[in-house]
Coordinates of C-alpha atoms in Angstrom, one line a residue:
X1 CA 31.0 54.0 -70.8
X2 CA 30.0 54.4 -67.1
X3 CA 28.0 57.0 -65.2
X4 CA 28.4 58.2 -61.6
X5 CA 25.2 59.6 -60.2
X6 CA 25.4 61.7 -57.0
X7 CA 22.1 61.2 -55.1
X8 CA 20.9 63.7 -52.6
X9 CA 20.2 62.4 -49.1
X10 CA 18.1 64.5 -46.7
X11 CA 18.0 63.5 -43.0
X12 CA 19.1 60.0 -44.0
X13 CA 16.3 59.6 -46.6
X14 CA 17.0 59.4 -50.4
X15 CA 15.5 62.2 -52.5
X16 CA 13.8 59.5 -54.5
X17 CA 11.9 61.6 -57.0
X18 CA 14.9 63.6 -58.2
X19 CA 17.2 60.5 -58.2
X20 CA 14.7 58.4 -60.2
X21 CA 14.2 61.1 -62.8
X22 CA 17.9 61.8 -63.2
X23 CA 18.5 58.1 -63.6
X24 CA 15.9 58.0 -66.4
X25 CA 17.7 60.9 -68.1
X26 CA 21.1 59.2 -68.2
X27 CA 20.6 55.5 -68.2
X28 CA 21.2 55.4 -72.0
X29 CA 24.7 56.5 -71.4
X30 CA 25.9 53.3 -69.8
X31 CA 26.1 51.5 -66.5
X32 CA 25.0 53.8 -63.7
X33 CA 26.6 53.7 -60.3
X34 CA 24.8 55.7 -57.6
X35 CA 26.8 57.5 -54.9
X36 CA 25.2 57.9 -51.4
X37 CA 27.3 60.1 -49.1
X38 CA 26.7 60.6 -45.4
X39 CA 26.6 58.7 -42.1
X40 CA 23.3 57.0 -41.5
X41 CA 22.4 56.7 -45.2
X42 CA 22.0 52.9 -45.1
X43 CA 18.3 53.0 -45.9
X44 CA 18.9 55.5 -48.7
X45 CA 21.6 53.2 -50.2
X46 CA 19.2 50.3 -50.0
X47 CA 16.4 52.3 -51.7
X48 CA 18.8 53.5 -54.4
X49 CA 19.8 49.9 -55.1
X50 CA 16.1 49.1 -55.8
X51 CA 15.8 51.6 -58.6
X52 CA 15.6 50.2 -62.1
X53 CA 18.8 50.7 -64.1
X54 CA 21.2 51.0 -61.2
X55 CA 24.3 48.8 -61.6
X56 CA 25.9 49.4 -58.2
X57 CA 25.6 51.7 -55.2
X58 CA 28.6 53.2 -53.5
X59 CA 28.0 54.2 -49.9
X60 CA 30.4 56.6 -48.2
X61 CA 29.3 56.1 -44.6
X62 CA 31.2 59.1 -43.0
X63 CA 29.9 62.1 -41.0
X64 CA 31.9 64.6 -43.0
X65 CA 29.5 64.2 -45.9
X66 CA 26.4 64.9 -43.9
X67 CA 24.5 68.2 -43.9
X68 CA 25.1 68.7 -47.6
X69 CA 28.6 70.1 -47.2
X70 CA 29.8 70.9 -50.7
X71 CA 33.6 70.8 -50.3
X72 CA 34.0 67.3 -48.9
X73 CA 31.4 65.9 -51.2
X74 CA 33.1 67.4 -54.2
X75 CA 36.4 66.0 -53.0
X76 CA 34.8 62.5 -52.6
X77 CA 33.3 62.6 -56.1
X78 CA 36.6 63.6 -57.6
X79 CA 38.4 60.8 -55.7
X80 CA 36.0 58.3 -57.3
X81 CA 35.9 59.8 -60.8
X82 CA 38.6 57.7 -62.4
X83 CA 36.5 55.0 -64.2
X84 CA 33.5 57.2 -65.0
X85 CA 33.0 59.2 -68.2
X86 CA 29.9 61.0 -66.9
X87 CA 29.3 62.5 -63.5
X88 CA 25.7 63.6 -63.0
X89 CA 23.2 64.9 -60.4
X90 CA 19.8 66.4 -60.3
X91 CA 19.7 70.1 -60.8
X92 CA 19.0 71.0 -57.2
X93 CA 20.6 73.6 -54.9
X94 CA 22.7 70.9 -53.4
X95 CA 24.1 69.7 -56.8
X96 CA 24.5 73.3 -58.0
X97 CA 26.9 73.8 -55.2
X98 CA 28.7 70.5 -55.5
X99 CA 29.0 69.9 -59.3
X100 CA 30.7 73.1 -60.3
X101 CA 33.4 72.3 -57.7
X102 CA 33.8 68.8 -59.1
X103 CA 34.2 70.3 -62.6
X104 CA 36.7 72.8 -61.4
X105 CA 38.8 70.2 -59.6
X106 CA 38.7 68.0 -62.8
X107 CA 39.5 71.0 -65.0
X108 CA 36.4 70.4 -67.2
X109 CA 33.3 72.3 -68.1
X110 CA 30.0 71.8 -66.3
X111 CA 26.8 71.5 -68.3
X112 CA 23.9 72.7 -66.2
X113 CA 20.2 72.1 -66.4
X114 CA 20.3 69.4 -69.1
X115 CA 16.9 68.5 -70.5
X116 CA 17.9 66.1 -73.2
X117 CA 20.7 63.6 -74.0
X118 CA 21.5 63.5 -77.7
X119 CA 24.5 61.2 -77.4
X120 CA 27.4 60.5 -75.0
X121 CA 29.0 64.0 -75.5
X122 CA 26.0 66.1 -76.7
X123 CA 23.3 67.5 -74.5
X124 CA 20.4 70.0 -74.7
X125 CA 19.7 72.7 -72.2
X126 CA 17.4 75.7 -72.1
X127 CA 18.7 79.3 -72.4
X128 CA 17.1 82.7 -72.5
X129 CA 14.6 81.8 -69.8
X130 CA 13.6 78.7 -71.7
X131 CA 12.8 80.5 -75.0
X132 CA 15.6 78.6 -76.8
X133 CA 17.2 75.2 -76.5
X134 CA 21.0 75.1 -76.7
X135 CA 22.8 72.0 -77.9
X136 CA 26.1 71.6 -76.2
X137 CA 28.8 69.2 -77.4
X138 CA 31.7 68.5 -74.9
X139 CA 35.1 67.2 -75.9
X140 CA 36.1 66.8 -72.2
X141 CA 37.3 63.4 -71.2
X142 CA 34.7 63.5 -68.3
X143 CA 31.3 65.1 -68.7
X144 CA 30.0 66.8 -65.5
X145 CA 26.3 67.7 -65.8
X146 CA 23.2 68.5 -63.8
X147 CA 19.8 67.4 -65.0
X148 CA 16.6 69.4 -64.9
X149 CA 14.3 66.6 -63.6
X150 CA 11.0 68.3 -64.5
X151 CA 11.5 67.1 -68.0
X152 CA 11.7 63.4 -67.2
X153 CA 9.5 60.7 -65.6
X154 CA 11.2 58.6 -62.9
X155 CA 12.3 55.0 -63.4
X156 CA 10.5 52.3 -61.5
X157 CA 11.6 50.1 -58.7
X158 CA 12.5 46.4 -58.8
X159 CA 16.3 46.7 -59.2
X160 CA 18.7 44.5 -57.2
X161 CA 22.0 46.4 -57.3
X162 CA 24.8 45.6 -54.9
X163 CA 25.6 48.1 -52.2
X164 CA 29.4 48.6 -51.6
X165 CA 30.6 50.6 -48.6
X166 CA 33.6 52.6 -49.3
X167 CA 36.2 54.0 -47.0
X168 CA 37.6 57.4 -47.9
X169 CA 39.3 60.2 -46.2
X170 CA 38.4 62.8 -48.9
X171 CA 37.6 66.0 -47.1
X172 CA 38.6 69.3 -48.7
X173 CA 36.6 71.3 -46.2
X174 CA 36.9 75.0 -46.2
X175 CA 33.8 75.4 -44.1
X176 CA 32.2 73.7 -41.1
X177 CA 28.6 72.8 -40.4
X178 CA 27.1 74.7 -37.5
X179 CA 23.4 74.0 -37.5
X180 CA 20.4 73.4 -39.8
X181 CA 17.3 75.6 -39.7
X182 CA 14.5 73.8 -41.6
X183 CA 11.0 75.1 -42.2
X184 CA 8.7 72.1 -41.7
X185 CA 5.4 71.7 -43.6
X186 CA 2.7 69.1 -44.0
X187 CA 2.3 70.2 -47.7
X188 CA 3.9 68.3 -50.5
X189 CA 7.4 69.3 -51.6
X190 CA 7.3 72.0 -54.3
X191 CA 9.4 70.4 -57.0
X192 CA 7.7 67.0 -56.8
X193 CA 4.1 67.9 -56.0
X194 CA 1.3 66.8 -58.4
X195 CA -0.5 70.1 -57.8
X196 CA 1.0 73.6 -57.2
X197 CA -1.0 76.7 -56.3
X198 CA 1.1 79.9 -56.8
X199 CA 0.4 83.5 -56.0
X200 CA 1.9 86.7 -57.4
X201 CA 2.1 90.4 -56.7
X202 CA -1.6 90.7 -57.4
X203 CA -2.3 89.0 -54.0
X204 CA -1.4 92.3 -52.5
X205 CA 0.2 91.5 -49.1
X206 CA 1.6 88.8 -46.9
X207 CA -1.6 88.6 -44.9
X208 CA -3.7 88.2 -48.1
X209 CA -1.4 85.4 -49.3
X210 CA -3.2 83.1 -46.8
X211 CA -5.9 82.8 -49.4
X212 CA -3.4 81.0 -51.7
X213 CA -2.4 78.6 -48.9
X214 CA -6.1 77.9 -48.1
X215 CA -6.8 76.8 -51.7
X216 CA -3.6 74.8 -51.7
X217 CA -4.6 73.0 -48.6
X218 CA -8.0 72.2 -50.1
X219 CA -6.3 70.6 -53.1
X220 CA -3.5 69.0 -51.1
X221 CA -1.1 71.0 -53.1
X222 CA 2.3 72.7 -52.7
X223 CA 2.4 76.5 -52.5
X224 CA 4.5 78.5 -54.9
X225 CA 5.1 82.2 -55.6
X226 CA 6.3 84.5 -58.3
X227 CA 9.6 86.4 -57.8
X228 CA 7.6 89.6 -57.4
X229 CA 5.6 88.1 -54.5
X230 CA 8.8 86.9 -52.9
X231 CA 10.6 90.2 -53.3
X232 CA 7.6 92.0 -51.9
X233 CA 7.8 89.8 -48.8
X234 CA 4.5 88.0 -49.3
X235 CA 6.1 84.5 -49.4
X236 CA 9.4 82.9 -48.4
X237 CA 12.3 82.4 -50.9
X238 CA 11.9 78.6 -51.0
X239 CA 8.4 79.0 -52.5
X240 CA 9.7 80.9 -55.6
X241 CA 9.0 79.4 -58.9
X242 CA 10.8 80.6 -62.0
X243 CA 14.2 81.1 -63.7
X244 CA 15.9 82.1 -60.4
X245 CA 13.7 79.9 -58.3
X246 CA 12.5 76.3 -58.6
X247 CA 11.4 74.6 -61.8
X248 CA 8.2 72.6 -61.5
X249 CA 6.1 70.5 -63.9
X250 CA 3.1 69.3 -61.9
X251 CA -0.1 67.8 -63.3
X252 CA -1.9 71.0 -62.4
X253 CA -0.5 74.5 -61.9
X254 CA -2.8 77.2 -60.7
X255 CA -1.4 80.7 -61.1
X256 CA -3.3 83.4 -59.1
X257 CA -2.5 87.1 -59.5
X258 CA 0.5 86.3 -61.6
X259 CA 1.0 88.3 -64.7
X260 CA 3.3 85.8 -66.4
X261 CA 6.7 87.4 -66.7
X262 CA 9.1 85.4 -68.9
X263 CA 11.2 84.5 -65.9
X264 CA 8.2 82.9 -64.1
X265 CA 7.1 81.0 -67.2
X266 CA 10.5 79.4 -67.4
X267 CA 9.8 77.7 -64.1
X268 CA 6.4 76.3 -64.8
X269 CA 5.5 76.2 -68.5
X270 CA 6.1 72.4 -68.6
X271 CA 3.1 71.8 -66.3
X272 CA 0.6 69.4 -67.7
X273 CA -2.5 71.7 -67.1
X274 CA -2.1 75.4 -66.3
X275 CA -5.0 77.4 -64.8
X276 CA -4.7 81.2 -64.5
X277 CA -6.8 83.6 -62.5
X278 CA -6.1 87.3 -63.2
X279 CA -8.3 90.4 -63.5
X280 CA -6.1 91.7 -66.4
X281 CA -7.4 90.0 -69.5
X282 CA -4.2 91.0 -71.4
X283 CA -1.9 89.3 -68.8
X284 CA 0.8 87.2 -70.6
X285 CA 0.0 84.2 -68.3
X286 CA -3.2 83.6 -70.4
X287 CA -1.0 82.9 -73.5
X288 CA 0.3 79.7 -71.8
X289 CA -2.8 78.8 -69.7
X290 CA -5.0 75.9 -70.7
X291 CA -7.8 77.5 -68.7
X292 CA -8.1 81.2 -67.9
X293 CA -10.5 83.1 -65.6
X294 CA -10.6 86.9 -65.9
X295 CA -11.8 87.8 -62.4
X296 CA -10.8 89.5 -59.2
X297 CA -9.0 86.8 -57.3
X298 CA -10.5 88.0 -54.0
X299 CA -13.9 87.1 -55.4
X300 CA -13.0 84.0 -57.4
X301 CA -10.7 82.2 -55.0
X302 CA -12.9 82.2 -51.9
X303 CA -15.8 81.0 -54.1
X304 CA -13.5 78.2 -55.5
X305 CA -12.5 77.2 -51.9
X306 CA -16.2 77.1 -50.9
X307 CA -17.1 75.0 -53.8
X308 CA -14.3 72.6 -53.1

């Protein structure tokens, strides 16, 4: 059996954390070949080759695959799919756009958000906002799946896989890249941060949300938000943690003014240590918190910032 792992490349750099964790999830399935797609990805290909468990790296050095364009990338993956039984990627917004297209072109099912590999055709994935685990057995000749990386620890480095440049004219474009608009930040990336500080509707306003950012900066943490906070305009969409946002599993998760709706818990309950600050002592967030502080956040958080 063989595995083709589609790695995400951002501005020529390998998304190392998600790639290493996906590799850890699927390396038991057989020899893993990593696919790097996009012009200027030479460094990303070399870094992928150094991950433990990688047998080979395929590098499609063509501009058409840059800017995370889904249609040409899906066409590329399908053109290479022949010898592979498993086609996998980390469960990111990029893969969630590419992998369903791959599955459709191959006329197979897609298994999303896998959190466990039982055997070569059987996988576990969360359903009902993470309250139940579904075991899925696929009889398709090729298994297409995305992996929820928060469940796994990444592999180490030290591998010495060969990098093979491939020439391909796979395109399949139905759209064209115009421009990227990227919000830059000095804070850690949300899905790979060791500490996350999140605010909810209880913060009260976009202006008051600055208190969450101040605490995050003191802790060198990423900033998250509940869907209620995002929908209320307190925080941008890419900060949302939850079932319809990002799934995180940091060493420390601090939930401030977050009641703990089931959809939010689905995105952070695998965190190693959970701290909750909420003035409602009956808030559901306290049921999953390792440490809970029943207090007004506008009193407790400034004091915490001062102490730090």
